[in-house]
Coordinates of C-alpha atoms in Angstrom, one line a residue:
Chain A
M1 CA -0.1 -0.1 0.0
S2 CA 1.5 3.0 -1.2
A3 CA 1.8 6.2 1.2
A4 CA -0.4 8.2 -1.2
F5 CA -3.0 5.5 -0.9
A6 CA -2.7 5.4 2.9
E7 CA -3.5 9.1 3.1
T8 CA -6.6 9.1 1.0
G9 CA -7.9 5.7 2.1
L10 CA -7.9 5.7 5.8
P11 CA -10.5 7.9 7.4
S12 CA -9.4 11.0 9.3
R13 CA -10.7 12.3 12.7
K14 CA -12.3 15.0 10.7
L15 CA -15.1 12.5 10.1
E16 CA -17.6 12.3 13.0
A17 CA -17.3 8.7 13.2
W18 CA -13.6 8.7 13.4
K19 CA -13.3 11.5 15.9
Y20 CA -12.1 9.3 18.9
T21 CA -9.9 7.2 17.0
D22 CA -7.1 8.1 15.1
L23 CA -5.5 6.0 12.3
R24 CA -2.5 8.1 11.6
P25 CA -0.3 5.4 13.4
L26 CA -1.7 3.0 10.9
A27 CA -0.9 5.2 7.9
A28 CA 2.5 5.9 9.2
L29 CA 3.3 1.9 9.3
A30 CA 2.8 1.8 5.7
P31 CA 2.0 -2.1 5.7
A32 CA 2.5 -4.3 2.5
P33 CA 0.2 -7.2 1.5
A34 CA 1.1 -10.4 3.6
P35 CA 3.2 -12.8 2.1
E36 CA 2.0 -16.5 2.0
I37 CA 3.1 -18.8 4.8
V38 CA 3.9 -22.0 3.2
D39 CA 4.4 -24.2 6.1
T40 CA 1.0 -23.7 8.1
A41 CA 1.1 -27.0 9.6
A42 CA 3.6 -25.7 12.0
L43 CA 1.3 -22.9 13.5
A44 CA -1.0 -25.6 15.0
A45 CA 0.3 -24.7 18.2
D46 CA -1.2 -21.1 17.6
L47 CA -4.7 -22.4 17.2
P48 CA -7.3 -21.7 19.9
P49 CA -8.9 -25.0 21.1
L50 CA -12.1 -25.1 18.9
P51 CA -13.5 -28.4 18.5
G52 CA -15.6 -29.2 15.5
P53 CA -15.7 -27.6 12.1
R54 CA -13.0 -24.5 11.5
L55 CA -11.9 -22.7 8.8
V56 CA -8.4 -21.3 9.2
F57 CA -6.8 -18.4 7.4
V58 CA -3.0 -17.6 7.8
N59 CA -2.0 -14.3 6.6
G60 CA -5.4 -14.3 4.9
R61 CA -5.1 -17.3 2.7
R62 CA -7.0 -20.3 3.7
A63 CA -4.9 -23.1 5.5
A64 CA -6.3 -26.6 4.6
S65 CA -4.0 -28.2 6.8
L66 CA -5.3 -26.4 9.8
S67 CA -8.9 -26.5 9.0
V68 CA -11.8 -29.0 9.6
P69 CA -14.1 -28.3 6.8
P70 CA -17.9 -27.8 7.4
P71 CA -20.3 -29.9 5.2
A72 CA -19.7 -29.0 1.6
D73 CA -23.3 -27.7 1.1
M74 CA -22.4 -25.0 3.8
V75 CA -19.5 -23.4 1.7
A76 CA -20.7 -21.1 -1.2
D77 CA -18.8 -19.1 -3.9
L78 CA -17.3 -15.7 -2.2
A79 CA -18.4 -12.6 -3.6
T80 CA -16.2 -9.7 -2.9
E81 CA -17.9 -6.8 -4.8
G82 CA -19.9 -5.5 -1.7
D83 CA -23.0 -3.1 -1.9
P84 CA -21.8 0.5 -2.4
A85 CA -24.7 1.9 -0.8
R86 CA -24.1 -0.2 2.5
F87 CA -20.4 0.4 2.5
A88 CA -20.6 4.2 2.0
P89 CA -20.5 4.9 5.8
A90 CA -17.5 2.6 6.4
P91 CA -14.7 3.6 4.5
L92 CA -12.4 0.6 5.8
A93 CA -14.9 -1.8 4.2
A94 CA -14.3 -0.1 0.9
L95 CA -10.5 -0.6 1.5
N96 CA -11.1 -4.3 2.2
T97 CA -13.1 -4.6 -1.2
Q98 CA -10.3 -3.4 -3.0
F99 CA -7.6 -5.7 -1.4
A100 CA -9.4 -8.7 -0.3
Q101 CA -8.3 -12.0 -1.5
D102 CA -9.9 -14.7 0.0
G103 CA -12.6 -15.6 2.8
A104 CA -15.3 -17.8 3.7
A105 CA -18.7 -17.7 2.3
I106 CA -21.1 -19.7 4.4
H107 CA -24.7 -20.7 3.6
V108 CA -27.1 -22.6 5.9
P109 CA -30.0 -24.2 4.0
A110 CA -33.5 -23.5 5.2
G111 CA -34.7 -24.9 8.4
H112 CA -31.4 -26.4 9.2
D113 CA -29.4 -26.2 12.5
A114 CA -25.7 -26.1 11.5
G115 CA -24.2 -26.3 15.0
T116 CA -21.1 -24.4 15.6
L117 CA -18.4 -23.3 12.8
A118 CA -15.2 -21.3 13.7
L119 CA -13.3 -18.8 11.7
V120 CA -9.7 -18.4 12.6
H121 CA -7.4 -15.8 11.4
L122 CA -3.6 -16.2 12.3
T123 CA -1.3 -13.3 10.8
I124 CA 2.2 -13.9 11.2
A125 CA 4.4 -10.9 10.7
E126 CA 7.5 -12.1 12.3
D127 CA 11.0 -10.7 11.4
A128 CA 9.3 -8.9 8.5
A129 CA 8.0 -5.4 7.5
P130 CA 4.5 -4.5 8.6
V131 CA 1.8 -6.2 6.6
F132 CA -1.9 -6.1 5.9
V133 CA -4.7 -8.7 5.5
H134 CA -8.0 -7.9 4.3
P135 CA -10.2 -10.9 4.9
R136 CA -13.7 -11.1 3.5
H137 CA -16.6 -13.4 4.7
R138 CA -20.2 -13.8 3.8
I139 CA -22.5 -15.6 5.9
A140 CA -26.1 -16.2 4.7
L141 CA -28.6 -18.1 6.7
A142 CA -32.1 -19.3 5.0
Q143 CA -35.4 -19.3 6.5
G144 CA -35.5 -20.6 9.9
A145 CA -31.7 -21.8 9.8
T146 CA -29.5 -21.6 12.8
L147 CA -25.7 -21.2 13.3
T148 CA -23.2 -20.2 15.9
L149 CA -20.3 -18.7 14.5
I150 CA -17.0 -18.2 16.3
E151 CA -14.2 -15.8 15.2
Y152 CA -10.8 -15.7 16.5
A153 CA -8.1 -13.5 15.3
G154 CA -4.5 -13.8 16.7
G155 CA -0.9 -13.5 15.5
R156 CA 2.5 -12.4 16.0
G157 CA 4.1 -9.2 14.9
V158 CA 3.3 -6.0 13.2
Y159 CA 0.4 -6.0 11.1
W160 CA -3.1 -4.9 10.3
Q161 CA -5.8 -6.7 10.1
N162 CA -8.9 -5.4 8.2
P163 CA -11.7 -7.9 8.0
V164 CA -15.2 -7.6 6.6
V165 CA -18.2 -10.0 7.6
E166 CA -21.3 -9.6 5.6
I167 CA -24.4 -11.3 7.2
V168 CA -27.7 -12.0 5.9
L169 CA -30.5 -13.6 8.0
A170 CA -33.6 -14.6 6.2
P171 CA -36.9 -14.7 8.1
G172 CA -36.8 -16.7 11.4
A173 CA -33.0 -17.3 11.1
T174 CA -30.9 -17.2 14.2
L175 CA -27.2 -16.1 14.3
R176 CA -25.0 -16.4 17.5
H177 CA -21.8 -14.6 16.6
V178 CA -18.8 -14.8 19.1
R179 CA -16.0 -12.8 18.1
I180 CA -12.5 -12.8 19.8
Q181 CA -9.9 -10.2 19.1
A182 CA -6.7 -11.3 20.9
E183 CA -4.2 -9.9 18.3
D184 CA -0.5 -9.1 19.0
R185 CA -0.1 -5.8 21.0
E186 CA 1.9 -4.2 18.3
S187 CA -0.9 -4.9 15.6
F188 CA -3.9 -3.1 14.3
H189 CA -7.3 -4.6 14.1
T190 CA -10.3 -2.9 12.2
A191 CA -13.5 -5.3 11.7
T192 CA -16.5 -4.0 10.0
I193 CA -19.5 -6.1 10.1
F194 CA -22.9 -5.8 8.1
V195 CA -25.9 -7.6 9.3
D196 CA -29.1 -7.6 7.4
L197 CA -32.0 -9.1 9.2
L198 CA -35.4 -10.0 7.7
A199 CA -38.8 -10.6 9.8
G200 CA -38.2 -12.5 13.1
A201 CA -34.6 -13.0 12.4
R202 CA -32.1 -13.0 15.3
Y203 CA -28.5 -11.9 15.6
D204 CA -26.9 -12.3 19.2
A205 CA -23.3 -11.1 18.8
F206 CA -20.7 -11.0 21.6
T207 CA -17.3 -9.4 20.7
L208 CA -14.3 -9.6 23.2
G209 CA -11.5 -7.4 22.5
L210 CA -8.2 -7.7 24.2
G211 CA -5.4 -7.4 21.8
A212 CA -3.9 -5.1 19.3
R213 CA -2.5 -1.7 19.6
L214 CA -5.5 -0.2 18.1
A215 CA -8.7 -2.1 17.4
R216 CA -12.0 -1.1 16.1
S217 CA -15.1 -3.2 15.9
E218 CA -17.8 -1.8 13.8
T219 CA -21.2 -3.2 13.5
H220 CA -23.9 -2.0 11.1
A221 CA -27.1 -3.9 11.7
R222 CA -30.3 -3.3 9.7
L223 CA -33.7 -4.7 11.0
G224 CA -35.5 -4.7 7.9
G225 CA -38.2 -7.3 8.7
A226 CA -41.1 -7.0 11.4
G227 CA -40.0 -8.5 14.9
A228 CA -36.3 -8.8 14.3
I229 CA -34.1 -9.0 17.2
A230 CA -30.3 -8.0 17.3
H231 CA -28.0 -8.0 20.4
L232 CA -24.7 -6.5 20.3
A233 CA -22.8 -7.3 23.2
A234 CA -19.1 -6.3 23.7
V235 CA -16.2 -6.4 26.1
Q236 CA -13.3 -4.6 25.8
L237 CA -10.2 -5.3 28.2
L238 CA -7.3 -2.7 27.6
R239 CA -4.3 -1.7 29.3
G240 CA -0.7 0.1 28.5
T241 CA -1.3 2.5 25.8
Q242 CA -4.1 0.1 23.9
H243 CA -6.8 1.8 22.0
G244 CA -10.1 0.0 21.7
D245 CA -13.3 1.3 19.9
I246 CA -16.7 -0.4 20.0
T247 CA -18.9 1.2 17.3
S248 CA -22.5 -0.1 16.4
V249 CA -25.1 1.7 14.3
V250 CA -28.5 -0.3 14.4
A251 CA -31.0 0.9 11.8
H252 CA -34.7 0.1 12.9
D253 CA -36.5 -0.3 9.4
A254 CA -39.3 -2.3 10.5
P255 CA -41.9 -2.0 13.1
G256 CA -41.8 -4.4 16.2
C257 CA -38.0 -4.8 16.4
A258 CA -35.9 -5.0 19.3
S259 CA -32.3 -4.1 19.7
R260 CA -29.6 -4.0 22.5
Q261 CA -26.3 -2.6 22.5
T262 CA -24.5 -3.5 25.7
V263 CA -20.6 -2.8 26.2
K264 CA -18.4 -3.5 29.2
N265 CA -15.0 -1.8 29.1
V266 CA -12.1 -2.5 31.7
V267 CA -9.6 0.1 31.1
D268 CA -6.1 0.2 33.2
G269 CA -2.8 2.2 32.7
H270 CA -2.9 4.8 29.9
A271 CA -5.4 2.8 27.7
R272 CA -8.2 4.5 26.0
A273 CA -11.7 2.9 25.3
V274 CA -14.4 4.3 22.8
F275 CA -17.9 3.3 22.6
Q276 CA -20.1 5.0 19.8
G277 CA -23.6 3.4 19.7
R278 CA -26.4 5.0 17.5
I279 CA -30.1 3.9 16.9
E280 CA -31.7 5.1 13.9
V281 CA -35.4 4.5 13.9
A282 CA -37.2 4.9 10.4
R283 CA -40.7 6.5 10.2
A284 CA -42.1 2.9 9.5
A285 CA -40.4 1.5 12.7
Q286 CA -43.3 1.7 14.9
K287 CA -43.1 0.0 18.4
T288 CA -39.3 -0.1 18.2
D289 CA -37.6 -1.3 21.6
G290 CA -34.1 0.0 21.7
Y291 CA -31.8 0.0 24.2
Q292 CA -28.0 0.7 24.9
M293 CA -25.8 0.7 27.8
S294 CA -22.0 1.1 28.2
Q295 CA -20.3 0.6 31.5
A296 CA -16.6 1.2 32.2
L297 CA -14.3 0.2 34.9
L298 CA -11.3 2.4 35.1
L299 CA -8.7 0.8 37.0
S300 CA -5.9 3.7 37.0
P301 CA -6.2 7.3 36.9
D302 CA -4.7 7.7 33.5
A303 CA -7.5 5.3 31.8
E304 CA -10.0 7.0 29.6
I305 CA -13.3 6.0 28.1
D306 CA -15.2 8.1 25.6
C307 CA -18.8 7.2 25.1
K308 CA -21.0 8.7 22.5
P309 CA -24.7 7.7 22.4
E310 CA -26.8 8.7 19.3
L311 CA -30.4 8.1 19.0
E312 CA -32.0 9.4 15.5
I313 CA -35.8 8.5 15.6
F314 CA -38.5 9.4 13.1
A315 CA -41.2 7.2 14.5
D316 CA -43.5 8.3 17.3
D317 CA -44.5 5.1 19.1
V318 CA -41.1 3.7 20.3
K319 CA -39.1 3.0 23.4
C320 CA -35.4 3.8 23.3
S321 CA -33.1 4.2 25.9
H322 CA -29.5 4.7 26.7
G323 CA -27.0 5.0 29.6
A324 CA -23.5 4.8 30.5
T325 CA -21.7 4.2 33.8
I326 CA -18.0 5.0 34.7
G327 CA -16.5 3.7 37.9
A328 CA -13.4 2.6 39.7
L329 CA -13.6 -0.7 41.8
D330 CA -15.2 -0.2 44.9
P331 CA -13.0 0.2 47.9
E332 CA -15.4 -1.4 50.2
Q333 CA -15.6 -4.6 48.2
L334 CA -12.0 -4.7 47.6
F335 CA -11.5 -4.4 51.6
Y336 CA -14.1 -7.1 52.2
L337 CA -12.2 -9.5 49.8
R338 CA -8.8 -8.6 51.5
A339 CA -10.2 -8.8 54.9
R340 CA -10.9 -12.6 54.0
G341 CA -7.2 -13.2 53.4
I342 CA -7.5 -12.6 49.4
P343 CA -4.2 -10.9 48.1
E344 CA -5.2 -7.4 46.8
A345 CA -4.1 -8.6 42.9
A346 CA -6.4 -11.4 43.3
A347 CA -9.1 -9.5 44.9
R348 CA -9.0 -6.8 42.2
A349 CA -9.1 -9.7 39.3
M350 CA -11.9 -11.1 41.0
L351 CA -13.8 -7.8 41.0
V352 CA -13.1 -7.3 37.4
R353 CA -14.5 -10.8 36.5
A354 CA -17.5 -10.3 38.5
F355 CA -18.2 -6.9 36.4
L356 CA -17.9 -9.2 33.2
A357 CA -19.7 -12.1 34.6
E358 CA -23.2 -11.4 33.4
A359 CA -22.0 -10.5 29.9
I360 CA -19.8 -13.9 29.5
E361 CA -22.7 -15.9 31.2
A362 CA -25.0 -14.8 28.6
V363 CA -22.8 -16.7 25.8
S364 CA -24.7 -19.9 25.6
D365 CA -22.2 -21.7 23.4
D366 CA -19.8 -23.9 25.9
A367 CA -16.8 -24.0 23.8
A368 CA -17.0 -20.1 22.9
R369 CA -17.6 -19.4 26.6
T370 CA -14.5 -21.5 27.7
L371 CA -12.4 -19.6 25.2
L372 CA -13.7 -16.2 26.5
V373 CA -12.8 -17.2 30.0
R374 CA -9.2 -18.4 29.0
A375 CA -8.7 -15.3 26.9
I376 CA -9.5 -13.2 29.9
D377 CA -7.3 -15.2 32.2
A378 CA -4.5 -15.0 29.8
W379 CA -5.0 -11.2 29.8
W380 CA -4.7 -11.0 33.6
E381 CA -1.8 -13.1 33.7
G382 CA -0.1 -11.0 31.3
A383 CA -1.0 -8.0 33.4
R384 CA 1.1 -9.1 36.4
Chain B
M1 CA -3.6 -13.4 72.5
L2 CA -4.5 -10.0 71.2
E3 CA -2.8 -6.9 72.9
I4 CA -4.2 -3.3 72.3
R5 CA -1.8 -0.8 74.0
D6 CA -2.8 2.7 74.1
L7 CA -4.3 2.7 70.9
S8 CA -5.2 6.3 69.4
A9 CA -6.8 6.9 66.0
S10 CA -8.7 9.6 64.1
I11 CA -10.9 10.3 61.0
D12 CA -10.1 13.3 59.3
G13 CA -8.1 14.9 62.2
K14 CA -10.9 14.3 64.6
P15 CA -9.8 11.7 67.4
I16 CA -12.1 8.6 67.8
L17 CA -10.1 6.3 69.7
N18 CA -8.1 7.9 72.8
G19 CA -6.1 5.4 74.3
I20 CA -7.3 2.0 74.2
D21 CA -5.8 -0.7 76.5
L22 CA -7.2 -4.3 76.1
V23 CA -5.7 -7.7 76.5
V24 CA -7.7 -10.8 75.1
P25 CA -5.6 -13.9 76.2
T26 CA -5.9 -16.8 73.9
G27 CA -8.8 -19.0 74.6
E28 CA -11.0 -16.3 76.0
V29 CA -14.0 -14.5 74.5
H30 CA -14.5 -10.8 75.4
A31 CA -17.4 -8.6 74.9
I32 CA -17.2 -4.8 74.3
M33 CA -20.5 -2.7 74.7
G34 CA -20.8 0.9 74.6
P35 CA -23.4 3.6 73.5
N36 CA -23.5 4.8 69.9
G37 CA -20.5 6.7 68.4
S38 CA -18.1 5.4 71.4
G39 CA -15.7 4.1 68.6
K40 CA -16.8 0.2 69.0
S41 CA -16.9 -0.1 64.9
T42 CA -13.9 2.2 64.5
L43 CA -11.8 -0.3 66.7
S44 CA -12.8 -3.3 64.6
Y45 CA -12.2 -1.6 61.5
I46 CA -8.6 -0.6 62.6
L47 CA -7.9 -3.8 63.7
A48 CA -8.9 -5.3 60.2
G49 CA -6.8 -2.6 58.3
R50 CA -9.5 -0.9 56.7
E51 CA -8.2 2.5 54.9
G52 CA -9.6 6.0 56.0
Y53 CA -8.3 5.8 59.6
A54 CA -5.0 7.4 61.1
V55 CA -3.6 5.6 63.8
T56 CA -2.0 8.3 66.2
G57 CA -0.3 6.1 68.5
G58 CA -0.1 2.8 70.4
E59 CA 0.1 -0.7 69.0
V60 CA -1.7 -3.8 68.4
R61 CA -0.2 -7.5 68.6
L62 CA -1.6 -10.5 67.7
D63 CA 0.4 -13.5 69.2
G64 CA 3.3 -10.9 69.2
V65 CA 2.7 -10.0 65.4
D66 CA 2.5 -6.2 65.0
L67 CA -0.8 -6.2 62.9
L68 CA -0.8 -2.3 62.1
T69 CA 2.0 -2.5 59.9
L70 CA -0.1 -5.5 57.7
A71 CA -2.1 -5.2 54.8
P72 CA -5.7 -6.4 55.4
E73 CA -4.9 -9.8 53.8
E74 CA -1.6 -10.3 55.7
R75 CA -3.8 -9.8 59.1
A76 CA -6.2 -12.3 57.9
A77 CA -3.2 -14.7 57.1
A78 CA -1.9 -13.9 60.6
G79 CA -5.3 -15.3 62.0
L80 CA -7.5 -12.3 62.2
F81 CA -11.2 -12.2 61.1
L82 CA -13.8 -9.6 61.1
A83 CA -17.5 -10.4 60.9
F84 CA -18.8 -7.3 59.3
Q85 CA -21.6 -5.1 60.8
Y86 CA -22.5 -4.4 57.1
P87 CA -21.2 -7.1 54.9
V88 CA -21.1 -5.8 51.4
E89 CA -22.7 -7.4 48.5
L90 CA -20.5 -8.6 45.7
P91 CA -22.7 -9.0 42.3
G92 CA -21.1 -11.5 40.1
V93 CA -19.1 -13.2 42.7
G94 CA -20.5 -16.7 43.7
N95 CA -20.5 -17.6 47.2
A96 CA -18.6 -21.0 46.7
N97 CA -15.9 -19.1 44.4
F98 CA -15.4 -16.6 47.1
L99 CA -15.3 -18.9 50.2
R100 CA -12.8 -21.4 48.3
T101 CA -10.6 -18.7 47.2
A102 CA -10.5 -17.0 50.6
L103 CA -10.0 -20.6 52.4
N104 CA -7.2 -21.6 49.9
A105 CA -5.4 -17.9 50.5
T106 CA -5.7 -18.5 54.0
R107 CA -4.3 -22.3 53.6
R108 CA -1.4 -21.0 51.5
A109 CA -0.4 -18.5 54.2
R110 CA -0.4 -21.4 56.8
G111 CA 1.8 -23.5 54.4
E112 CA -1.1 -25.7 53.6
S113 CA -2.0 -27.0 50.2
D114 CA -4.9 -25.8 48.5
L115 CA -8.3 -27.5 48.6
D116 CA -9.9 -28.9 45.1
A117 CA -13.4 -28.1 44.5
V118 CA -14.7 -31.6 45.6
Q119 CA -12.7 -31.4 49.2
F120 CA -14.1 -27.7 49.4
L121 CA -17.7 -28.5 48.8
K122 CA -17.5 -31.3 51.4
L123 CA -16.1 -29.1 54.1
A124 CA -18.5 -26.1 53.0
R125 CA -21.7 -28.4 53.3
A126 CA -20.8 -29.6 56.5
A127 CA -20.3 -26.1 57.9
L128 CA -23.7 -24.9 56.2
R129 CA -25.6 -27.7 57.9
D130 CA -24.1 -26.8 61.3
L131 CA -25.5 -23.3 60.7
A132 CA -28.9 -24.4 59.4
M133 CA -28.2 -22.9 56.1
A134 CA -29.4 -24.1 52.6
D135 CA -26.7 -25.5 50.2
D136 CA -27.9 -23.2 47.6
M137 CA -26.4 -20.4 49.5
L138 CA -23.1 -21.6 47.9
K139 CA -24.7 -20.9 44.4
R140 CA -25.7 -17.4 45.0
N141 CA -23.6 -14.4 44.6
V142 CA -22.0 -13.1 47.9
N143 CA -24.5 -11.3 50.1
V144 CA -26.7 -10.3 46.7
G145 CA -30.3 -10.3 47.6
F146 CA -29.5 -11.8 51.2
S147 CA -31.9 -10.6 54.1
G148 CA -29.9 -9.1 57.1
G149 CA -29.9 -12.4 59.0
E150 CA -28.6 -14.4 56.1
K151 CA -25.8 -11.9 55.6
K152 CA -24.9 -12.2 59.2
R153 CA -25.0 -16.0 58.9
N154 CA -23.0 -15.9 56.0
E155 CA -20.1 -14.0 57.9
V156 CA -20.6 -16.8 60.6
L157 CA -20.2 -19.3 57.8
Q158 CA -16.8 -17.8 56.6
M159 CA -15.6 -17.8 60.0
A160 CA -16.2 -21.4 60.4
I161 CA -14.6 -22.2 57.2
L162 CA -11.6 -20.1 57.7
K163 CA -11.2 -21.0 61.5
P164 CA -9.3 -17.9 62.6
K165 CA -7.3 -17.5 65.6
F166 CA -8.9 -14.2 66.5
A167 CA -12.4 -12.9 65.8
I168 CA -13.9 -9.7 66.0
L169 CA -17.9 -9.9 65.8
D170 CA -18.9 -6.4 65.0
E171 CA -22.8 -6.2 66.0
T172 CA -23.2 -9.8 64.5
D173 CA -26.5 -9.8 66.4
S174 CA -28.3 -7.0 64.7
G175 CA -31.1 -7.8 62.3
L176 CA -31.2 -11.5 63.7
D177 CA -34.4 -13.0 65.1
I178 CA -34.1 -15.1 68.0
D179 CA -33.7 -18.6 66.3
A180 CA -31.1 -17.0 63.9
L181 CA -29.3 -15.5 66.8
K182 CA -29.0 -19.0 68.5
I183 CA -27.5 -20.4 65.6
V184 CA -24.8 -17.7 65.1
A185 CA -24.0 -18.1 68.8
G186 CA -24.0 -21.9 68.4
G187 CA -21.7 -21.2 65.3
V188 CA -19.2 -18.9 67.6
N189 CA -19.3 -21.2 70.4
A190 CA -18.3 -24.2 68.4
L191 CA -15.0 -22.5 67.5
R192 CA -14.1 -21.7 71.2
G193 CA -11.5 -23.6 72.9
P194 CA -7.8 -22.9 73.5
G195 CA -6.6 -21.9 70.2
F196 CA -9.3 -19.4 69.6
S197 CA -10.3 -16.0 70.8
A198 CA -13.0 -13.3 70.2
L199 CA -14.0 -9.9 70.5
V200 CA -17.8 -9.6 70.6
I201 CA -19.1 -6.3 70.0
T202 CA -22.8 -5.9 70.7
H203 CA -25.2 -3.3 72.2
Y204 CA -27.3 -5.9 73.8
Q205 CA -27.0 -8.5 76.7
R206 CA -29.2 -10.7 74.6
L207 CA -26.4 -12.0 72.6
L208 CA -24.3 -12.6 75.6
D209 CA -26.9 -15.0 77.1
H210 CA -25.8 -17.4 74.3
I211 CA -22.3 -16.5 73.9
V212 CA -21.1 -16.1 77.3
P213 CA -18.2 -13.8 77.7
D214 CA -15.1 -14.2 79.9
R215 CA -14.7 -10.4 80.4
V216 CA -16.9 -7.4 79.3
H217 CA -15.4 -4.0 78.6
V218 CA -17.3 -0.6 78.3
L219 CA -16.3 1.9 75.8
A220 CA -17.3 5.4 75.6
G221 CA -15.5 8.3 74.1
G222 CA -12.8 6.4 72.6
R223 CA -11.7 4.8 75.8
I224 CA -12.3 1.5 77.9
L225 CA -14.1 2.8 80.9
R226 CA -15.0 -0.2 82.7
S227 CA -14.1 -3.9 82.8
G228 CA -15.8 -6.8 84.6
G229 CA -17.1 -10.2 84.4
P230 CA -20.5 -11.0 82.6
E231 CA -22.5 -9.5 85.5
L232 CA -21.2 -6.1 83.9
A233 CA -23.2 -6.6 80.8
R234 CA -26.5 -7.5 82.7
A235 CA -26.1 -4.3 85.1
L236 CA -25.7 -2.2 81.7
E237 CA -28.9 -3.9 80.3
E238 CA -30.6 -3.1 83.5
S239 CA -29.8 0.4 84.3
G240 CA -28.4 1.9 81.1
Y241 CA -24.9 3.5 80.5
A242 CA -26.1 6.7 82.2
A243 CA -26.5 4.9 85.8
L244 CA -22.8 3.9 85.4
G245 CA -21.8 7.6 85.1
L246 CA -21.4 7.0 81.2
E247 CA -22.9 9.7 79.1
A248 CA -23.9 8.8 75.6
V249 CA -21.9 10.9 73.2
S250 CA -23.9 13.4 70.8
E251 CA -25.3 12.2 67.6
D252 CA -22.4 14.4 65.9
T253 CA -19.9 12.4 67.2
A254 CA -21.9 9.2 66.5
A255 CA -22.2 10.2 62.8
M256 CA -18.5 11.0 62.7
A257 CA -17.3 7.4 63.8
A258 CA -18.9 6.0 60.6
P259 CA -16.5 7.2 57.7

């Protein structure tokens, strides 16, 4: 990627949607396309423990040696052209369209419960110049179909991972989407997810972000059919000088839909968390039930959270609410634990886990939940 | 043996304790009574190491160990236990996980090995039975949605499981009906023996009918003003503090005692 392209292609902070997240350090990196890793089998130890079908991508290319393919009828042709109107508010998705090489196209037939499928991204940029990867996935669930999709992103070195996931849920379809971003602390991770829900469809997303030097997870959900439900839950754990941004835009275009945006941020050191949540209610979307909540636990005096709720409502019979809480650990709770002999560091860890417990317990898939708990434990171990 | 020598402390520059001398020999249970604002809870918090108090003089030793220089968890490791007057709620922390973490931290401090989940459950269920508590208490979040009486029983459950050398019970009787009071007292009495001592802070003689103390001390104005046998508690119950020449302190002072 040339320097000139980086300057014009990356959104600047002059754009309202990018006011709190500055991509200039990424532009300065001037990454190049990630080279192919030939010996992918040697990376088996880097894989998270995910039983069942999984598609593994190494430096953006499908690694057959590490993958456990799903049934053939679930894999469709990948289309990477994208919908220009849909992509307009997401400049990084347009960049992905320009550079995308590989990805998964998953189709679940009508009425079929496809169980759990994992998409794993490993990016290896060791001993090399900074690289970029633009994975492109498309997930389509036909009427009444069900799938649990676990996405995991990790790697080593200095790289930029810029995935786009397009999701279409036909009437009555249910997708549970668990995303774990555990990238190298030197890396950049910017994900854009588009979700289209038709009548009665349900999208349950849980995003855990604890890696990367700078990360943004941006979801655009459109509730286009009556009675659709979208729950976008996210947890960010940030420390050092990490920057983590959870942005979501939920468009209620049909009546009687419900949406939840719930974010829990744990911020330590000089790290900075961002939550931007937007609810758009079209004139036709009567009886909309929209809810948005950002909670932040600041563990150090230099930790920062920026919350920006936006509600744009054109219908007159709706229920929309938003809230934000920001606090430190409760000294009374900390003292209670310590008075029972629990050392301070362990007591703090216990209270942070308690802060996250409700969000983690809501993840119904056992393998995904175990992986989340492991990732959070590893984050704590690294904090010491 | 707990030795408190000439202990003085203040909150925000205001003196609360004014030279407390108190010795609780190993194996004995002592009671502290006193009017509101006399410094009873301040004393218990300072012993346990809560922040927000300035110790301005004196010392506290448990079996020779200087407690005041230790962190709260180190005091617990040294064998000290405070049953809180107002146990805090810990949403998201399961009671079983909390109790096991605390027990294993205590065991490690004693040089003992951790208990695994099965060993812990066996021990915890036995302790629950002794205190007439339901097993589902372990599944609930610590003190969340507990009644006042359940919170106090949960304190005594923790004490029964942690088996401290020295326990401070800060108004553990408040909020308990008579049946719960007997159960809680039974929990304390079960620990009594040559290796255990306790300081029972209470307003009422009622608790001391069930946990009969070796000595009773009257705290007022941040000092021990009188000490005696169990009969002193009964005398106080009958005639009040004023009859003993002890003025109840003003509401202002009482308010200051709670940080």
